[in-house]
Amino acid sequence: MELHVHPPMTMARVHAAQRWLLPAAVIVFGALAIGALGGWLFWDAPITNALVDLRTTTLDGFFKRVSTLGSTRVVIVVSIVSAALAWRRCPRLAVAIVVIALARPLAEFALKELVGRDRPVGDRLVHGEGYSFPSGHPLAAAASWGTLPLVAALYVRRRWVWWSIVVGVWALVVGVAASRVWLGVHWTSDVVAGLVLAVIGVAGAERFITATHGGCSGGLEADDVDQEVVDRPVLDAPS
């Protein structure tokens, strides 16, 4: 049984169990966008001020390094490597990764221009350009690093390895989001909106990939498969 075809967890499975999640994500993003447009997100400034008071040289350096993982140069390299690895075993997934990589900056630019929210002023530790909502770094990180579990599923058969990659990737994405607030270039609601938009985008990408994954092969021998995967389907219908 291939993890690419039967992954331990998918957005479709989550949505089947909790059908309110994706509509709730859309509503939350819309509410944040309206709040940013109207200047009603009153909690942002106190959070930023509190984080400024907690800054230390060590933490500042740490968050600067974490922030670079969502930078344009890094996410382009990650997307290229992911697409190249996927192409060998699932060209459709490789195409989807490229489409996601190209669509992400266009969607980000359009939303930023539509909302037109100014960035925090003062106490910035790095340079930030353009409007603030939504934060592009966590969105870019999710659109690039977030494809690694899909690629890994083409090569690994052990569930614990796949789950380790998923946890690591999304911890990285959340870390990138937090770093943008710490560094003073985004409001908290900007990065929350970026993460919510990333979840919506991953769900949409998964639907596309699931609908077009025919002919893809994991390419591993049968004796590489965990006995747990052989004995128990990983996508049993929730009770």
JSON list of C-alpha atoms in Angstrom, two decimals:
[
{"chain": "A", "resi": 1, "resn": "MET", "atom": "CA", "xyz": [0.00, 0.00, 0.00]},
{"chain": "A", "resi": 2, "resn": "GLU", "atom": "CA", "xyz": [1.55, 3.28, -1.08]},
{"chain": "A", "resi": 3, "resn": "LEU", "atom": "CA", "xyz": [1.51, 6.29, 1.20]},
{"chain": "A", "resi": 4, "resn": "HIS", "atom": "CA", "xyz": [1.19, 8.47, -1.89]},
{"chain": "A", "resi": 5, "resn": "VAL", "atom": "CA", "xyz": [-2.19, 6.89, -2.63]},
{"chain": "A", "resi": 6, "resn": "HIS", "atom": "CA", "xyz": [-3.17, 6.20, 0.98]},
{"chain": "A", "resi": 7, "resn": "PRO", "atom": "CA", "xyz": [-1.46, 8.75, 3.25]},
{"chain": "A", "resi": 8, "resn": "PRO", "atom": "CA", "xyz": [-1.95, 8.47, 7.02]},
{"chain": "A", "resi": 9, "resn": "MET", "atom": "CA", "xyz": [-3.72, 11.83, 7.10]},
{"chain": "A", "resi": 10, "resn": "THR", "atom": "CA", "xyz": [-5.20, 14.15, 4.49]},
{"chain": "A", "resi": 11, "resn": "MET", "atom": "CA", "xyz": [-7.23, 17.35, 4.53]},
{"chain": "A", "resi": 12, "resn": "ALA", "atom": "CA", "xyz": [-10.03, 15.35, 2.91]},
{"chain": "A", "resi": 13, "resn": "ARG", "atom": "CA", "xyz": [-10.08, 12.97, 5.87]},
{"chain": "A", "resi": 14, "resn": "VAL", "atom": "CA", "xyz": [-10.03, 15.82, 8.36]},
{"chain": "A", "resi": 15, "resn": "HIS", "atom": "CA", "xyz": [-12.85, 17.54, 6.49]},
{"chain": "A", "resi": 16, "resn": "ALA", "atom": "CA", "xyz": [-14.87, 14.33, 6.39]},
{"chain": "A", "resi": 17, "resn": "ALA", "atom": "CA", "xyz": [-14.64, 14.07, 10.17]},
{"chain": "A", "resi": 18, "resn": "GLN", "atom": "CA", "xyz": [-15.03, 17.78, 10.89]},
{"chain": "A", "resi": 19, "resn": "ARG", "atom": "CA", "xyz": [-16.93, 19.34, 8.01]},
{"chain": "A", "resi": 20, "resn": "TRP", "atom": "CA", "xyz": [-17.03, 22.74, 9.68]},
{"chain": "A", "resi": 21, "resn": "LEU", "atom": "CA", "xyz": [-13.24, 23.25, 9.57]},
{"chain": "A", "resi": 22, "resn": "LEU", "atom": "CA", "xyz": [-12.73, 24.48, 6.00]},
{"chain": "A", "resi": 23, "resn": "PRO", "atom": "CA", "xyz": [-15.81, 26.76, 5.98]},
{"chain": "A", "resi": 24, "resn": "ALA", "atom": "CA", "xyz": [-14.63, 28.09, 9.35]},
{"chain": "A", "resi": 25, "resn": "ALA", "atom": "CA", "xyz": [-11.17, 28.75, 7.89]},
{"chain": "A", "resi": 26, "resn": "VAL", "atom": "CA", "xyz": [-12.69, 30.73, 5.02]},
{"chain": "A", "resi": 27, "resn": "ILE", "atom": "CA", "xyz": [-14.84, 32.72, 7.46]},
{"chain": "A", "resi": 28, "resn": "VAL", "atom": "CA", "xyz": [-11.87, 33.44, 9.76]},
{"chain": "A", "resi": 29, "resn": "PHE", "atom": "CA", "xyz": [-9.75, 34.65, 6.85]},
{"chain": "A", "resi": 30, "resn": "GLY", "atom": "CA", "xyz": [-12.57, 36.85, 5.58]},
{"chain": "A", "resi": 31, "resn": "ALA", "atom": "CA", "xyz": [-13.16, 38.31, 9.05]},
{"chain": "A", "resi": 32, "resn": "LEU", "atom": "CA", "xyz": [-9.46, 39.07, 9.49]},
{"chain": "A", "resi": 33, "resn": "ALA", "atom": "CA", "xyz": [-9.32, 40.69, 6.04]},
{"chain": "A", "resi": 34, "resn": "ILE", "atom": "CA", "xyz": [-12.33, 42.89, 6.83]},
{"chain": "A", "resi": 35, "resn": "GLY", "atom": "CA", "xyz": [-10.87, 43.75, 10.23]},
{"chain": "A", "resi": 36, "resn": "ALA", "atom": "CA", "xyz": [-7.52, 44.67, 8.68]},
{"chain": "A", "resi": 37, "resn": "LEU", "atom": "CA", "xyz": [-9.25, 46.75, 6.03]},
{"chain": "A", "resi": 38, "resn": "GLY", "atom": "CA", "xyz": [-11.28, 48.64, 8.64]},
{"chain": "A", "resi": 39, "resn": "GLY", "atom": "CA", "xyz": [-8.51, 48.93, 11.23]},
{"chain": "A", "resi": 40, "resn": "TRP", "atom": "CA", "xyz": [-10.53, 46.99, 13.83]},
{"chain": "A", "resi": 41, "resn": "LEU", "atom": "CA", "xyz": [-7.94, 44.39, 14.91]},
{"chain": "A", "resi": 42, "resn": "PHE", "atom": "CA", "xyz": [-7.23, 46.07, 18.23]},
{"chain": "A", "resi": 43, "resn": "TRP", "atom": "CA", "xyz": [-5.17, 43.25, 19.75]},
{"chain": "A", "resi": 44, "resn": "ASP", "atom": "CA", "xyz": [-2.27, 43.50, 17.28]},
{"chain": "A", "resi": 45, "resn": "ALA", "atom": "CA", "xyz": [-0.44, 46.51, 18.73]},
{"chain": "A", "resi": 46, "resn": "PRO", "atom": "CA", "xyz": [-0.41, 45.20, 22.35]},
{"chain": "A", "resi": 47, "resn": "ILE", "atom": "CA", "xyz": [1.00, 41.86, 21.20]},
{"chain": "A", "resi": 48, "resn": "THR", "atom": "CA", "xyz": [3.74, 43.53, 19.16]},
{"chain": "A", "resi": 49, "resn": "ASN", "atom": "CA", "xyz": [4.63, 45.85, 22.05]},
{"chain": "A", "resi": 50, "resn": "ALA", "atom": "CA", "xyz": [4.82, 42.89, 24.46]},
{"chain": "A", "resi": 51, "resn": "LEU", "atom": "CA", "xyz": [7.15, 40.99, 22.14]},
{"chain": "A", "resi": 52, "resn": "VAL", "atom": "CA", "xyz": [9.41, 44.02, 21.71]},
{"chain": "A", "resi": 53, "resn": "ASP", "atom": "CA", "xyz": [9.84, 44.08, 25.50]},
{"chain": "A", "resi": 54, "resn": "LEU", "atom": "CA", "xyz": [10.89, 40.41, 25.46]},
{"chain": "A", "resi": 55, "resn": "ARG", "atom": "CA", "xyz": [13.60, 40.79, 22.83]},
{"chain": "A", "resi": 56, "resn": "THR", "atom": "CA", "xyz": [17.15, 39.65, 23.51]},
{"chain": "A", "resi": 57, "resn": "THR", "atom": "CA", "xyz": [20.16, 39.45, 21.22]},
{"chain": "A", "resi": 58, "resn": "THR", "atom": "CA", "xyz": [19.99, 35.65, 21.22]},
{"chain": "A", "resi": 59, "resn": "LEU", "atom": "CA", "xyz": [16.28, 35.46, 20.40]},
{"chain": "A", "resi": 60, "resn": "ASP", "atom": "CA", "xyz": [16.57, 38.19, 17.78]},
{"chain": "A", "resi": 61, "resn": "GLY", "atom": "CA", "xyz": [19.29, 36.23, 15.99]},
{"chain": "A", "resi": 62, "resn": "PHE", "atom": "CA", "xyz": [17.27, 33.01, 16.24]},
{"chain": "A", "resi": 63, "resn": "PHE", "atom": "CA", "xyz": [14.14, 34.52, 14.73]},
{"chain": "A", "resi": 64, "resn": "LYS", "atom": "CA", "xyz": [16.13, 36.19, 11.97]},
{"chain": "A", "resi": 65, "resn": "ARG", "atom": "CA", "xyz": [17.48, 32.80, 10.94]},
{"chain": "A", "resi": 66, "resn": "VAL", "atom": "CA", "xyz": [14.04, 31.18, 11.13]},
{"chain": "A", "resi": 67, "resn": "SER", "atom": "CA", "xyz": [12.55, 33.99, 9.03]},
{"chain": "A", "resi": 68, "resn": "THR", "atom": "CA", "xyz": [14.98, 33.29, 6.18]},
{"chain": "A", "resi": 69, "resn": "LEU", "atom": "CA", "xyz": [13.36, 29.85, 5.73]},
{"chain": "A", "resi": 70, "resn": "GLY", "atom": "CA", "xyz": [10.34, 31.66, 4.26]},
{"chain": "A", "resi": 71, "resn": "SER", "atom": "CA", "xyz": [12.37, 34.06, 2.11]},
{"chain": "A", "resi": 72, "resn": "THR", "atom": "CA", "xyz": [11.95, 34.13, -1.66]},
{"chain": "A", "resi": 73, "resn": "ARG", "atom": "CA", "xyz": [15.36, 32.63, -2.39]},
{"chain": "A", "resi": 74, "resn": "VAL", "atom": "CA", "xyz": [14.87, 29.69, -0.03]},
{"chain": "A", "resi": 75, "resn": "VAL", "atom": "CA", "xyz": [11.28, 28.84, -1.03]},
{"chain": "A", "resi": 76, "resn": "ILE", "atom": "CA", "xyz": [12.21, 28.88, -4.72]},
{"chain": "A", "resi": 77, "resn": "VAL", "atom": "CA", "xyz": [15.02, 26.39, -4.09]},
{"chain": "A", "resi": 78, "resn": "VAL", "atom": "CA", "xyz": [12.73, 24.17, -1.97]},
{"chain": "A", "resi": 79, "resn": "SER", "atom": "CA", "xyz": [10.02, 24.20, -4.65]},
{"chain": "A", "resi": 80, "resn": "ILE", "atom": "CA", "xyz": [12.51, 23.35, -7.40]},
{"chain": "A", "resi": 81, "resn": "VAL", "atom": "CA", "xyz": [14.00, 20.47, -5.41]},
{"chain": "A", "resi": 82, "resn": "SER", "atom": "CA", "xyz": [10.53, 19.17, -4.46]},
{"chain": "A", "resi": 83, "resn": "ALA", "atom": "CA", "xyz": [9.33, 19.32, -8.06]},
{"chain": "A", "resi": 84, "resn": "ALA", "atom": "CA", "xyz": [12.49, 17.60, -9.31]},
{"chain": "A", "resi": 85, "resn": "LEU", "atom": "CA", "xyz": [12.12, 14.77, -6.78]},
{"chain": "A", "resi": 86, "resn": "ALA", "atom": "CA", "xyz": [8.41, 14.41, -7.55]},
{"chain": "A", "resi": 87, "resn": "TRP", "atom": "CA", "xyz": [8.92, 14.37, -11.32]},
{"chain": "A", "resi": 88, "resn": "ARG", "atom": "CA", "xyz": [10.72, 11.04, -11.22]},
{"chain": "A", "resi": 89, "resn": "ARG", "atom": "CA", "xyz": [7.74, 9.20, -9.75]},
{"chain": "A", "resi": 90, "resn": "CYS", "atom": "CA", "xyz": [4.70, 11.47, -10.19]},
{"chain": "A", "resi": 91, "resn": "PRO", "atom": "CA", "xyz": [4.92, 14.16, -12.89]},
{"chain": "A", "resi": 92, "resn": "ARG", "atom": "CA", "xyz": [1.43, 15.42, -12.02]},
{"chain": "A", "resi": 93, "resn": "LEU", "atom": "CA", "xyz": [2.57, 16.19, -8.48]},
{"chain": "A", "resi": 94, "resn": "ALA", "atom": "CA", "xyz": [5.62, 17.99, -9.85]},
{"chain": "A", "resi": 95, "resn": "VAL", "atom": "CA", "xyz": [3.38, 20.13, -12.06]},
{"chain": "A", "resi": 96, "resn": "ALA", "atom": "CA", "xyz": [1.12, 20.89, -9.08]},
{"chain": "A", "resi": 97, "resn": "ILE", "atom": "CA", "xyz": [4.15, 22.01, -7.02]},
{"chain": "A", "resi": 98, "resn": "VAL", "atom": "CA", "xyz": [5.23, 24.37, -9.81]},
{"chain": "A", "resi": 99, "resn": "VAL", "atom": "CA", "xyz": [1.69, 25.76, -10.17]},
{"chain": "A", "resi": 100, "resn": "ILE", "atom": "CA", "xyz": [1.49, 26.36, -6.40]},
{"chain": "A", "resi": 101, "resn": "ALA", "atom": "CA", "xyz": [4.88, 28.07, -6.41]},
{"chain": "A", "resi": 102, "resn": "LEU", "atom": "CA", "xyz": [3.83, 30.40, -9.24]},
{"chain": "A", "resi": 103, "resn": "ALA", "atom": "CA", "xyz": [0.30, 31.10, -7.98]},
{"chain": "A", "resi": 104, "resn": "ARG", "atom": "CA", "xyz": [1.30, 31.91, -4.39]},
{"chain": "A", "resi": 105, "resn": "PRO", "atom": "CA", "xyz": [3.03, 35.28, -5.03]},
{"chain": "A", "resi": 106, "resn": "LEU", "atom": "CA", "xyz": [0.24, 36.37, -7.38]},
{"chain": "A", "resi": 107, "resn": "ALA", "atom": "CA", "xyz": [-2.45, 35.60, -4.79]},
{"chain": "A", "resi": 108, "resn": "GLU", "atom": "CA", "xyz": [-0.40, 37.27, -2.06]},
{"chain": "A", "resi": 109, "resn": "PHE", "atom": "CA", "xyz": [0.14, 40.43, -4.11]},
{"chain": "A", "resi": 110, "resn": "ALA", "atom": "CA", "xyz": [-3.53, 40.66, -5.06]},
{"chain": "A", "resi": 111, "resn": "LEU", "atom": "CA", "xyz": [-4.71, 40.27, -1.46]},
{"chain": "A", "resi": 112, "resn": "LYS", "atom": "CA", "xyz": [-2.19, 42.78, -0.14]},
{"chain": "A", "resi": 113, "resn": "GLU", "atom": "CA", "xyz": [-3.24, 45.36, -2.70]},
{"chain": "A", "resi": 114, "resn": "LEU", "atom": "CA", "xyz": [-6.91, 44.69, -2.00]},
{"chain": "A", "resi": 115, "resn": "VAL", "atom": "CA", "xyz": [-6.62, 45.10, 1.78]},
{"chain": "A", "resi": 116, "resn": "GLY", "atom": "CA", "xyz": [-3.87, 47.75, 1.74]},
{"chain": "A", "resi": 117, "resn": "ARG", "atom": "CA", "xyz": [-2.88, 47.42, 5.40]},
{"chain": "A", "resi": 118, "resn": "ASP", "atom": "CA", "xyz": [0.23, 49.26, 6.60]},
{"chain": "A", "resi": 119, "resn": "ARG", "atom": "CA", "xyz": [3.00, 47.40, 8.37]},
{"chain": "A", "resi": 120, "resn": "PRO", "atom": "CA", "xyz": [3.92, 48.11, 12.00]},
{"chain": "A", "resi": 121, "resn": "VAL", "atom": "CA", "xyz": [6.01, 51.25, 12.34]},
{"chain": "A", "resi": 122, "resn": "GLY", "atom": "CA", "xyz": [9.18, 51.40, 14.41]},
{"chain": "A", "resi": 123, "resn": "ASP", "atom": "CA", "xyz": [11.09, 48.62, 16.19]},
{"chain": "A", "resi": 124, "resn": "ARG", "atom": "CA", "xyz": [11.67, 46.63, 13.00]},
{"chain": "A", "resi": 125, "resn": "LEU", "atom": "CA", "xyz": [14.66, 44.29, 13.07]},
{"chain": "A", "resi": 126, "resn": "VAL", "atom": "CA", "xyz": [14.53, 43.51, 9.33]},
{"chain": "A", "resi": 127, "resn": "HIS", "atom": "CA", "xyz": [13.34, 45.33, 6.24]},
{"chain": "A", "resi": 128, "resn": "GLY", "atom": "CA", "xyz": [9.79, 44.78, 4.98]},
{"chain": "A", "resi": 129, "resn": "GLU", "atom": "CA", "xyz": [8.32, 45.98, 1.69]},
{"chain": "A", "resi": 130, "resn": "GLY", "atom": "CA", "xyz": [4.75, 46.46, 0.54]},
{"chain": "A", "resi": 131, "resn": "TYR", "atom": "CA", "xyz": [1.55, 46.06, 2.49]},
{"chain": "A", "resi": 132, "resn": "SER", "atom": "CA", "xyz": [1.22, 43.89, 5.56]},
{"chain": "A", "resi": 133, "resn": "PHE", "atom": "CA", "xyz": [-1.88, 41.67, 5.15]},
{"chain": "A", "resi": 134, "resn": "PRO", "atom": "CA", "xyz": [-1.55, 38.73, 4.75]},
{"chain": "A", "resi": 135, "resn": "SER", "atom": "CA", "xyz": [2.00, 37.85, 5.76]},
{"chain": "A", "resi": 136, "resn": "GLY", "atom": "CA", "xyz": [3.78, 36.39, 2.76]},
{"chain": "A", "resi": 137, "resn": "HIS", "atom": "CA", "xyz": [6.54, 34.49, 4.57]},
{"chain": "A", "resi": 138, "resn": "PRO", "atom": "CA", "xyz": [4.34, 31.84, 6.26]},
{"chain": "A", "resi": 139, "resn": "LEU", "atom": "CA", "xyz": [2.27, 31.53, 3.08]},
{"chain": "A", "resi": 140, "resn": "ALA", "atom": "CA", "xyz": [5.44, 31.05, 1.01]},
{"chain": "A", "resi": 141, "resn": "ALA", "atom": "CA", "xyz": [6.82, 28.56, 3.54]},
{"chain": "A", "resi": 142, "resn": "ALA", "atom": "CA", "xyz": [3.59, 26.54, 3.45]},
{"chain": "A", "resi": 143, "resn": "ALA", "atom": "CA", "xyz": [3.48, 26.62, -0.35]},
{"chain": "A", "resi": 144, "resn": "SER", "atom": "CA", "xyz": [7.04, 25.27, -0.61]},
{"chain": "A", "resi": 145, "resn": "TRP", "atom": "CA", "xyz": [8.03, 23.34, 2.52]},
{"chain": "A", "resi": 146, "resn": "GLY", "atom": "CA", "xyz": [4.42, 22.19, 2.83]},
{"chain": "A", "resi": 147, "resn": "THR", "atom": "CA", "xyz": [4.75, 20.08, -0.33]},
{"chain": "A", "resi": 148, "resn": "LEU", "atom": "CA", "xyz": [7.53, 17.94, 1.19]},
{"chain": "A", "resi": 149, "resn": "PRO", "atom": "CA", "xyz": [5.15, 15.44, 2.86]},
{"chain": "A", "resi": 150, "resn": "LEU", "atom": "CA", "xyz": [3.51, 14.86, -0.54]},
{"chain": "A", "resi": 151, "resn": "VAL", "atom": "CA", "xyz": [6.92, 14.23, -2.10]},
{"chain": "A", "resi": 152, "resn": "ALA", "atom": "CA", "xyz": [8.09, 12.11, 0.83]},
{"chain": "A", "resi": 153, "resn": "ALA", "atom": "CA", "xyz": [5.04, 9.88, 0.39]},
{"chain": "A", "resi": 154, "resn": "LEU", "atom": "CA", "xyz": [6.47, 8.87, -3.00]},
{"chain": "A", "resi": 155, "resn": "TYR", "atom": "CA", "xyz": [9.64, 7.54, -1.39]},
{"chain": "A", "resi": 156, "resn": "VAL", "atom": "CA", "xyz": [8.85, 6.37, 2.14]},
{"chain": "A", "resi": 157, "resn": "ARG", "atom": "CA", "xyz": [6.52, 3.64, 3.35]},
{"chain": "A", "resi": 158, "resn": "ARG", "atom": "CA", "xyz": [6.94, 3.94, 7.10]},
{"chain": "A", "resi": 159, "resn": "ARG", "atom": "CA", "xyz": [4.23, 5.93, 8.79]},
{"chain": "A", "resi": 160, "resn": "TRP", "atom": "CA", "xyz": [6.43, 7.28, 11.57]},
{"chain": "A", "resi": 161, "resn": "VAL", "atom": "CA", "xyz": [8.88, 8.74, 9.04]},
{"chain": "A", "resi": 162, "resn": "TRP", "atom": "CA", "xyz": [6.05, 10.44, 7.16]},
{"chain": "A", "resi": 163, "resn": "TRP", "atom": "CA", "xyz": [4.54, 11.84, 10.36]},
{"chain": "A", "resi": 164, "resn": "SER", "atom": "CA", "xyz": [7.96, 13.13, 11.47]},
{"chain": "A", "resi": 165, "resn": "ILE", "atom": "CA", "xyz": [8.27, 15.05, 8.22]},
{"chain": "A", "resi": 166, "resn": "VAL", "atom": "CA", "xyz": [4.75, 16.48, 8.56]},
{"chain": "A", "resi": 167, "resn": "VAL", "atom": "CA", "xyz": [5.35, 17.66, 12.13]},
{"chain": "A", "resi": 168, "resn": "GLY", "atom": "CA", "xyz": [8.75, 19.12, 11.24]},
{"chain": "A", "resi": 169, "resn": "VAL", "atom": "CA", "xyz": [7.43, 20.96, 8.18]},
{"chain": "A", "resi": 170, "resn": "TRP", "atom": "CA", "xyz": [4.46, 22.56, 9.92]},
{"chain": "A", "resi": 171, "resn": "ALA", "atom": "CA", "xyz": [6.52, 23.45, 12.99]},
{"chain": "A", "resi": 172, "resn": "LEU", "atom": "CA", "xyz": [8.82, 25.27, 10.57]},
{"chain": "A", "resi": 173, "resn": "VAL", "atom": "CA", "xyz": [5.90, 27.09, 8.94]},
{"chain": "A", "resi": 174, "resn": "VAL", "atom": "CA", "xyz": [4.52, 28.21, 12.33]},
{"chain": "A", "resi": 175, "resn": "GLY", "atom": "CA", "xyz": [8.02, 29.27, 13.37]},
{"chain": "A", "resi": 176, "resn": "VAL", "atom": "CA", "xyz": [8.37, 31.41, 10.25]},
{"chain": "A", "resi": 177, "resn": "ALA", "atom": "CA", "xyz": [5.00, 33.01, 11.01]},
{"chain": "A", "resi": 178, "resn": "ALA", "atom": "CA", "xyz": [6.00, 33.80, 14.61]},
{"chain": "A", "resi": 179, "resn": "SER", "atom": "CA", "xyz": [9.33, 35.23, 13.47]},
{"chain": "A", "resi": 180, "resn": "ARG", "atom": "CA", "xyz": [7.64, 37.90, 11.35]},
{"chain": "A", "resi": 181, "resn": "VAL", "atom": "CA", "xyz": [5.79, 39.28, 14.38]},
{"chain": "A", "resi": 182, "resn": "TRP", "atom": "CA", "xyz": [8.89, 39.05, 16.58]},
{"chain": "A", "resi": 183, "resn": "LEU", "atom": "CA", "xyz": [10.93, 40.97, 14.01]},
{"chain": "A", "resi": 184, "resn": "GLY", "atom": "CA", "xyz": [8.33, 43.73, 13.87]},
{"chain": "A", "resi": 185, "resn": "VAL", "atom": "CA", "xyz": [7.45, 43.55, 10.17]},
{"chain": "A", "resi": 186, "resn": "HIS", "atom": "CA", "xyz": [3.96, 42.06, 10.53]},
{"chain": "A", "resi": 187, "resn": "TRP", "atom": "CA", "xyz": [1.01, 42.17, 12.88]},
{"chain": "A", "resi": 188, "resn": "THR", "atom": "CA", "xyz": [-0.15, 38.96, 14.57]},
{"chain": "A", "resi": 189, "resn": "SER", "atom": "CA", "xyz": [-3.37, 38.88, 12.54]},
{"chain": "A", "resi": 190, "resn": "ASP", "atom": "CA", "xyz": [-1.30, 39.10, 9.35]},
{"chain": "A", "resi": 191, "resn": "VAL", "atom": "CA", "xyz": [0.52, 35.85, 10.11]},
{"chain": "A", "resi": 192, "resn": "VAL", "atom": "CA", "xyz": [-2.62, 34.12, 11.39]},
{"chain": "A", "resi": 193, "resn": "ALA", "atom": "CA", "xyz": [-4.32, 35.03, 8.10]},
{"chain": "A", "resi": 194, "resn": "GLY", "atom": "CA", "xyz": [-1.31, 33.70, 6.20]},
{"chain": "A", "resi": 195, "resn": "LEU", "atom": "CA", "xyz": [-1.49, 30.37, 8.04]},
{"chain": "A", "resi": 196, "resn": "VAL", "atom": "CA", "xyz": [-5.26, 30.09, 7.54]},
{"chain": "A", "resi": 197, "resn": "LEU", "atom": "CA", "xyz": [-4.87, 30.87, 3.85]},
{"chain": "A", "resi": 198, "resn": "ALA", "atom": "CA", "xyz": [-2.14, 28.23, 3.65]},
{"chain": "A", "resi": 199, "resn": "VAL", "atom": "CA", "xyz": [-4.51, 25.59, 5.10]},
{"chain": "A", "resi": 200, "resn": "ILE", "atom": "CA", "xyz": [-7.15, 26.54, 2.54]},
{"chain": "A", "resi": 201, "resn": "GLY", "atom": "CA", "xyz": [-4.56, 26.42, -0.24]},
{"chain": "A", "resi": 202, "resn": "VAL", "atom": "CA", "xyz": [-3.22, 23.01, 0.85]},
{"chain": "A", "resi": 203, "resn": "ALA", "atom": "CA", "xyz": [-6.77, 21.65, 0.87]},
{"chain": "A", "resi": 204, "resn": "GLY", "atom": "CA", "xyz": [-7.33, 22.93, -2.67]},
{"chain": "A", "resi": 205, "resn": "ALA", "atom": "CA", "xyz": [-3.98, 21.58, -3.88]},
{"chain": "A", "resi": 206, "resn": "GLU", "atom": "CA", "xyz": [-4.71, 18.19, -2.34]},
{"chain": "A", "resi": 207, "resn": "ARG", "atom": "CA", "xyz": [-8.03, 17.98, -4.18]},
{"chain": "A", "resi": 208, "resn": "PHE", "atom": "CA", "xyz": [-6.23, 18.68, -7.46]},
{"chain": "A", "resi": 209, "resn": "ILE", "atom": "CA", "xyz": [-3.45, 16.17, -6.76]},
{"chain": "A", "resi": 210, "resn": "THR", "atom": "CA", "xyz": [-5.89, 13.47, -5.60]},
{"chain": "A", "resi": 211, "resn": "ALA", "atom": "CA", "xyz": [-7.96, 13.91, -8.74]},
{"chain": "A", "resi": 212, "resn": "THR", "atom": "CA", "xyz": [-4.92, 13.60, -11.02]},
{"chain": "A", "resi": 213, "resn": "HIS", "atom": "CA", "xyz": [-2.58, 11.22, -9.22]},
{"chain": "A", "resi": 214, "resn": "GLY", "atom": "CA", "xyz": [-3.25, 8.22, -11.45]},
{"chain": "A", "resi": 215, "resn": "GLY", "atom": "CA", "xyz": [-0.12, 6.59, -12.83]},
{"chain": "A", "resi": 216, "resn": "CYS", "atom": "CA", "xyz": [2.14, 7.76, -10.00]},
{"chain": "A", "resi": 217, "resn": "SER", "atom": "CA", "xyz": [4.29, 5.17, -8.32]},
{"chain": "A", "resi": 218, "resn": "GLY", "atom": "CA", "xyz": [5.94, 5.08, -4.93]},
{"chain": "A", "resi": 219, "resn": "GLY", "atom": "CA", "xyz": [8.68, 2.96, -6.47]},
{"chain": "A", "resi": 220, "resn": "LEU", "atom": "CA", "xyz": [9.67, 0.98, -3.33]},
{"chain": "A", "resi": 221, "resn": "GLU", "atom": "CA", "xyz": [9.82, -2.75, -2.93]},
{"chain": "A", "resi": 222, "resn": "ALA", "atom": "CA", "xyz": [7.10, -4.55, -1.01]},
{"chain": "A", "resi": 223, "resn": "ASP", "atom": "CA", "xyz": [9.47, -5.61, 1.79]},
{"chain": "A", "resi": 224, "resn": "ASP", "atom": "CA", "xyz": [10.09, -1.94, 2.62]},
{"chain": "A", "resi": 225, "resn": "VAL", "atom": "CA", "xyz": [6.50, -1.53, 3.79]},
{"chain": "A", "resi": 226, "resn": "ASP", "atom": "CA", "xyz": [5.70, -1.38, 7.51]},
{"chain": "A", "resi": 227, "resn": "GLN", "atom": "CA", "xyz": [3.72, -4.45, 8.59]},
{"chain": "A", "resi": 228, "resn": "GLU", "atom": "CA", "xyz": [1.30, -2.01, 10.28]},
{"chain": "A", "resi": 229, "resn": "VAL", "atom": "CA", "xyz": [0.55, -0.47, 6.90]},
{"chain": "A", "resi": 230, "resn": "VAL", "atom": "CA", "xyz": [0.02, -3.87, 5.31]},
{"chain": "A", "resi": 231, "resn": "ASP", "atom": "CA", "xyz": [-2.23, -5.17, 8.06]},
{"chain": "A", "resi": 232, "resn": "ARG", "atom": "CA", "xyz": [-4.36, -2.08, 8.63]},
{"chain": "A", "resi": 233, "resn": "PRO", "atom": "CA", "xyz": [-5.67, 0.42, 6.08]},
{"chain": "A", "resi": 234, "resn": "VAL", "atom": "CA", "xyz": [-4.53, 3.92, 6.98]},
{"chain": "A", "resi": 235, "resn": "LEU", "atom": "CA", "xyz": [-7.66, 5.61, 5.71]},
{"chain": "A", "resi": 236, "resn": "ASP", "atom": "CA", "xyz": [-10.38, 3.65, 7.45]},
{"chain": "A", "resi": 237, "resn": "ALA", "atom": "CA", "xyz": [-13.61, 5.60, 7.52]},
{"chain": "A", "resi": 238, "resn": "PRO", "atom": "CA", "xyz": [-13.97, 7.42, 10.85]},
{"chain": "A", "resi": 239, "resn": "SER", "atom": "CA", "xyz": [-16.45, 5.83, 13.21]}
]
